[in-house]
Coordinates of N, CA, C and O in Angstrom, one line a residue:
M1 N 1.1 6.0 -33.7 CA 1.6 6.5 -32.5 C 1.2 5.5 -31.4 O 0.1 5.0 -31.3
K2 N 2.1 5.2 -30.5 CA 1.9 4.2 -29.4 C 1.0 4.9 -28.3 O 1.2 6.1 -28.0
S3 N 0.1 4.1 -27.7 CA -0.6 4.7 -26.6 C 0.2 4.4 -25.3 O 0.9 3.5 -25.2
V4 N 0.1 5.3 -24.3 CA 0.8 5.3 -23.1 C 0.0 4.4 -22.1 O -1.2 4.6 -21.9
H5 N 0.7 3.4 -21.5 CA 0.0 2.6 -20.6 C -0.1 3.3 -19.2 O 0.8 3.8 -18.7
E6 N -1.3 3.3 -18.7 CA -1.6 3.9 -17.4 C -1.9 2.7 -16.4 O -2.8 1.9 -16.6
P7 N -1.1 2.6 -15.4 CA -1.3 1.5 -14.4 C -2.6 1.7 -13.7 O -3.0 2.8 -13.2
I8 N -3.3 0.6 -13.5 CA -4.6 0.5 -12.8 C -4.5 -0.3 -11.5 O -3.9 -1.4 -11.6
R9 N -5.0 0.2 -10.4 CA -4.9 -0.5 -9.2 C -6.4 -0.5 -8.6 O -7.2 0.2 -8.9
E10 N -6.5 -1.4 -7.6 CA -7.8 -1.7 -7.0 C -7.8 -1.1 -5.5 O -6.9 -1.4 -4.8
C11 N -8.8 -0.4 -5.2 CA -9.0 0.1 -3.8 C -9.3 -1.1 -2.9 O -10.1 -1.9 -3.1
I12 N -8.5 -1.1 -1.7 CA -8.7 -2.2 -0.8 C -10.0 -2.2 0.0 O -10.4 -3.1 0.6
S13 N -10.7 -1.0 0.0 CA -12.0 -0.9 0.7 C -13.2 -1.2 -0.2 O -14.0 -2.0 0.1
C14 N -13.3 -0.5 -1.3 CA -14.5 -0.7 -2.2 C -14.3 -1.7 -3.3 O -15.2 -2.1 -3.9
G15 N -13.0 -2.0 -3.7 CA -12.8 -2.9 -4.8 C -12.9 -2.3 -6.2 O -12.7 -3.1 -7.1
Q16 N -13.2 -1.0 -6.3 CA -13.2 -0.4 -7.6 C -11.8 -0.2 -8.1 O -10.9 0.0 -7.4
K17 N -11.7 -0.2 -9.4 CA -10.4 0.0 -10.1 C -10.3 1.5 -10.5 O -11.2 2.1 -11.0
F18 N -9.1 2.0 -10.2 CA -8.8 3.4 -10.6 C -7.4 3.5 -11.2 O -6.6 2.6 -11.0
L19 N -7.1 4.6 -11.8 CA -5.7 4.9 -12.2 C -4.9 5.0 -11.0 O -5.3 5.5 -9.9
K20 N -3.7 4.5 -11.0 CA -2.8 4.5 -9.9 C -2.6 5.9 -9.3 O -2.6 6.0 -8.0
K21 N -2.5 6.9 -10.1 CA -2.3 8.3 -9.6 C -3.5 8.8 -8.8 O -3.3 9.8 -8.1
E22 N -4.7 8.2 -9.0 CA -5.9 8.7 -8.3 C -6.0 8.1 -6.9 O -6.9 8.5 -6.1
L23 N -5.2 7.1 -6.5 CA -5.3 6.5 -5.3 C -4.1 6.8 -4.3 O -3.1 7.3 -4.8
M24 N -4.3 6.6 -3.0 CA -3.3 6.8 -2.1 C -2.7 5.4 -1.8 O -3.4 4.4 -1.6
R25 N -1.4 5.4 -1.7 CA -0.6 4.1 -1.5 C -0.2 4.1 0.0 O 0.4 5.0 0.5
V26 N -0.3 2.9 0.6 CA 0.2 2.6 1.9 C 1.2 1.4 1.6 O 0.9 0.5 0.9
V27 N 2.4 1.6 2.1 CA 3.5 0.6 1.8 C 4.0 -0.1 3.1 O 4.0 0.5 4.2
K28 N 4.4 -1.4 2.9 CA 5.0 -2.1 4.0 C 6.3 -2.6 3.5 O 6.5 -3.2 2.5
N29 N 7.4 -2.2 4.3 CA 8.7 -2.7 4.0 C 9.5 -2.9 5.3 O 8.9 -2.9 6.3
E30 N 10.8 -3.0 5.2 CA 11.5 -3.3 6.4 C 11.5 -2.2 7.4 O 11.8 -2.3 8.6
E31 N 11.2 -1.0 7.0 CA 11.1 0.2 7.9 C 9.8 0.2 8.6 O 9.7 1.0 9.6
G32 N 8.8 -0.5 8.1 CA 7.5 -0.5 8.8 C 6.3 -0.3 7.7 O 6.5 -0.5 6.6
I33 N 5.2 0.2 8.2 CA 4.0 0.4 7.4 C 3.7 1.9 7.5 O 3.6 2.5 8.6
F34 N 3.6 2.6 6.3 CA 3.4 4.0 6.3 C 2.7 4.5 5.0 O 2.9 3.8 4.0
P35 N 2.1 5.6 5.1 CA 1.5 6.2 3.8 C 2.7 6.6 2.9 O 3.7 7.1 3.4
D36 N 2.5 6.4 1.6 CA 3.5 6.7 0.6 C 3.0 7.7 -0.4 O 2.4 7.3 -1.4
P37 N 3.1 9.0 -0.1 CA 2.5 10.0 -1.0 C 3.2 10.0 -2.4 O 2.6 10.4 -3.4
T38 N 4.4 9.6 -2.5 CA 5.1 9.6 -3.8 C 4.7 8.4 -4.6 O 4.8 8.4 -5.9
G39 N 4.3 7.3 -4.0 CA 3.9 6.1 -4.7 C 5.0 5.3 -5.2 O 4.9 4.4 -6.1
K40 N 6.2 5.6 -4.8 CA 7.4 5.0 -5.3 C 8.3 4.3 -4.3 O 9.4 3.8 -4.7
A41 N 7.9 4.2 -3.1 CA 8.7 3.6 -2.0 C 8.8 2.1 -2.3 O 7.8 1.5 -2.8
Q42 N 9.9 1.5 -1.9 CA 10.1 0.0 -2.0 C 9.1 -0.7 -1.1 O 8.9 -0.2 0.0
G43 N 8.6 -1.9 -1.5 CA 7.9 -2.7 -0.6 C 6.5 -3.0 -1.1 O 6.1 -2.6 -2.2
R44 N 5.7 -3.8 -0.4 CA 4.4 -4.2 -0.8 C 3.4 -3.0 -0.6 O 3.4 -2.4 0.5
G45 N 2.6 -2.7 -1.6 CA 1.7 -1.6 -1.5 C 0.3 -2.0 -1.5 O -0.1 -3.0 -2.0
A46 N -0.5 -1.2 -0.8 CA -2.0 -1.3 -0.8 C -2.5 0.1 -1.2 O -2.0 1.1 -0.8
Y47 N -3.6 0.1 -1.9 CA -4.1 1.3 -2.5 C -5.5 1.6 -1.9 O -6.3 0.7 -1.7
L48 N -5.8 2.9 -1.7 CA -7.0 3.3 -1.1 C -7.5 4.5 -1.9 O -6.8 5.5 -2.1
C49 N -8.8 4.5 -2.3 CA -9.4 5.7 -3.0 C -9.7 6.7 -1.9 O -9.7 6.5 -0.7
K50 N -10.0 7.9 -2.3 CA -10.1 9.1 -1.4 C -11.5 9.4 -1.0 O -11.8 10.4 -0.4
Q51 N -12.4 8.4 -1.2 CA -13.8 8.6 -0.8 C -13.9 8.4 0.7 O -13.3 7.5 1.3
S52 N -14.7 9.2 1.4 CA -14.8 9.1 2.9 C -15.4 7.8 3.3 O -15.0 7.2 4.3
A53 N -16.3 7.2 2.5 CA -16.9 5.9 2.8 C -15.8 4.8 2.8 O -15.9 3.9 3.7
C54 N -14.9 4.9 1.9 CA -13.8 3.9 1.9 C -12.9 4.0 3.1 O -12.4 3.1 3.6
V55 N -12.6 5.3 3.5 CA -11.7 5.5 4.7 C -12.4 4.9 5.9 O -11.8 4.2 6.7
E56 N -13.7 5.2 6.1 CA -14.4 4.6 7.2 C -14.4 3.1 7.2 O -14.2 2.4 8.2
K57 N -14.6 2.5 6.0 CA -14.6 1.0 5.9 C -13.2 0.5 6.2 O -13.1 -0.6 6.8
L58 N -12.2 1.2 5.8 CA -10.8 0.8 6.0 C -10.6 0.7 7.5 O -10.0 -0.3 8.0
I59 N -11.0 1.6 8.3 CA -10.8 1.6 9.7 C -11.7 0.6 10.4 O -11.3 -0.2 11.2
R60 N -13.0 0.6 10.1 CA -14.0 -0.3 10.7 C -13.6 -1.8 10.5 O -13.7 -2.6 11.4
Q61 N -13.2 -2.1 9.3 CA -13.0 -3.5 9.0 C -11.5 -3.9 9.0 O -11.1 -5.0 8.6
R62 N -10.7 -2.9 9.4 CA -9.2 -3.1 9.5 C -8.6 -3.7 8.2 O -8.0 -4.8 8.2
R63 N -8.9 -3.1 7.1 CA -8.5 -3.6 5.8 C -7.0 -3.7 5.6 O -6.5 -4.5 4.8
L64 N -6.2 -2.8 6.3 CA -4.8 -2.9 6.1 C -4.2 -4.2 6.7 O -3.3 -4.7 6.3
D65 N -4.9 -4.6 7.8 CA -4.5 -5.9 8.4 C -4.6 -7.0 7.4 O -3.7 -7.9 7.3
R66 N -5.7 -7.0 6.7 CA -5.9 -8.1 5.7 C -4.9 -7.9 4.5 O -4.3 -8.9 4.0
A67 N -4.7 -6.7 4.1 CA -3.8 -6.4 2.9 C -2.4 -6.8 3.2 O -1.7 -7.4 2.3
F68 N -1.9 -6.6 4.4 CA -0.5 -6.9 4.8 C -0.4 -8.2 5.6 O 0.7 -8.5 6.1
R69 N -1.5 -8.9 5.7 CA -1.5 -10.2 6.4 C -0.8 -10.2 7.8 O 0.1 -11.0 8.1
G70 N -1.3 -9.3 8.6 CA -0.8 -9.2 10.0 C -1.4 -8.0 10.7 O -2.1 -7.2 10.1
R71 N -1.1 -7.9 11.9 CA -1.7 -6.8 12.7 C -1.0 -5.5 12.4 O 0.3 -5.4 12.4
V72 N -1.8 -4.5 12.1 CA -1.3 -3.1 11.7 C -1.6 -2.2 12.9 O -2.8 -2.2 13.4
D73 N -0.6 -1.5 13.4 CA -0.8 -0.6 14.5 C -1.8 0.5 14.2 O -1.9 1.0 13.1
Q74 N -2.5 1.0 15.2 CA -3.5 2.0 15.1 C -2.9 3.3 14.6 O -3.5 4.1 13.9
A75 N -1.6 3.6 14.9 CA -0.9 4.8 14.5 C -0.8 4.8 12.9 O -0.9 5.9 12.4
V76 N -0.8 3.7 12.3 CA -0.7 3.7 10.8 C -2.1 4.1 10.3 O -2.1 5.0 9.3
Y77 N -3.2 3.6 10.8 CA -4.5 4.1 10.4 C -4.6 5.6 10.6 O -5.2 6.3 9.8
D78 N -4.2 6.1 11.8 CA -4.2 7.5 12.1 C -3.4 8.3 11.0 O -3.9 9.4 10.6
A79 N -2.3 7.8 10.6 CA -1.5 8.5 9.6 C -2.2 8.6 8.3 O -2.1 9.6 7.6
V80 N -2.8 7.5 7.9 CA -3.6 7.4 6.7 C -4.7 8.5 6.7 O -4.9 9.2 5.8
I81 N -5.4 8.5 7.8 CA -6.5 9.5 8.0 C -6.0 10.9 7.9 O -6.6 11.8 7.2
Q82 N -4.9 11.2 8.5 CA -4.3 12.5 8.5 C -3.8 12.9 7.1 O -4.0 14.0 6.7
Q83 N -3.3 11.9 6.4 CA -2.8 12.2 5.0 C -4.0 12.5 4.1 O -3.9 13.3 3.2
L84 N -5.2 11.8 4.3 CA -6.3 12.0 3.4 C -7.2 13.2 3.8 O -8.1 13.6 3.0
A85 N -7.1 13.7 5.1 CA -8.0 14.7 5.6 C -8.1 15.9 4.7 O -9.2 16.4 4.3
P86 N -6.9 16.5 4.2 CA -7.0 17.7 3.4 C -7.7 17.4 2.0 O -8.4 18.2 1.5
I87 N -7.4 16.2 1.5 CA -8.0 15.8 0.2 C -9.5 15.7 0.3 O -10.3 16.2 -0.5
Q88 N -10.0 15.1 1.4 CA -11.4 14.9 1.6 C -12.1 16.3 1.8 O -13.2 16.5 1.4
D89 N -11.4 17.2 2.5 CA -12.0 18.6 2.7 C -12.2 19.3 1.4 O -13.2 19.9 1.2
E90 N -11.2 19.1 0.4 CA -11.4 19.7 -0.9 C -12.6 19.1 -1.7 O -13.3 19.8 -2.4
M91 N -12.8 17.8 -1.5 CA -13.8 17.1 -2.2 C -15.2 17.5 -1.7 O -16.2 17.5 -2.5
T92 N -15.3 17.9 -0.4 CA -16.7 18.3 0.1 C -17.0 19.7 -0.2 O -18.1 20.1 -0.2
H93 N -16.0 20.5 -0.6 CA -16.3 21.9 -1.0 C -16.5 22.2 -2.4 O -16.2 21.6 -3.3

């Protein structure tokens, strides 16, 4: 029986490797930069794990600017935080 390939991606904050479905994807395409909860939007993607330390590092070091090789608006960072807030609440309880 064939084994199923699970895609592995690297968190842009901590550098650890995770299964793609365990990470949050942020995508850049002609429409702009935005969180991609489906993980299937067209464009260049950057992946972020759901640990609060990684989210803090993402903001402090402006990791999306580096990943997308350009200035990323603060609204994008706010959208990422808002998207991850419910998940981080579940992790703390």
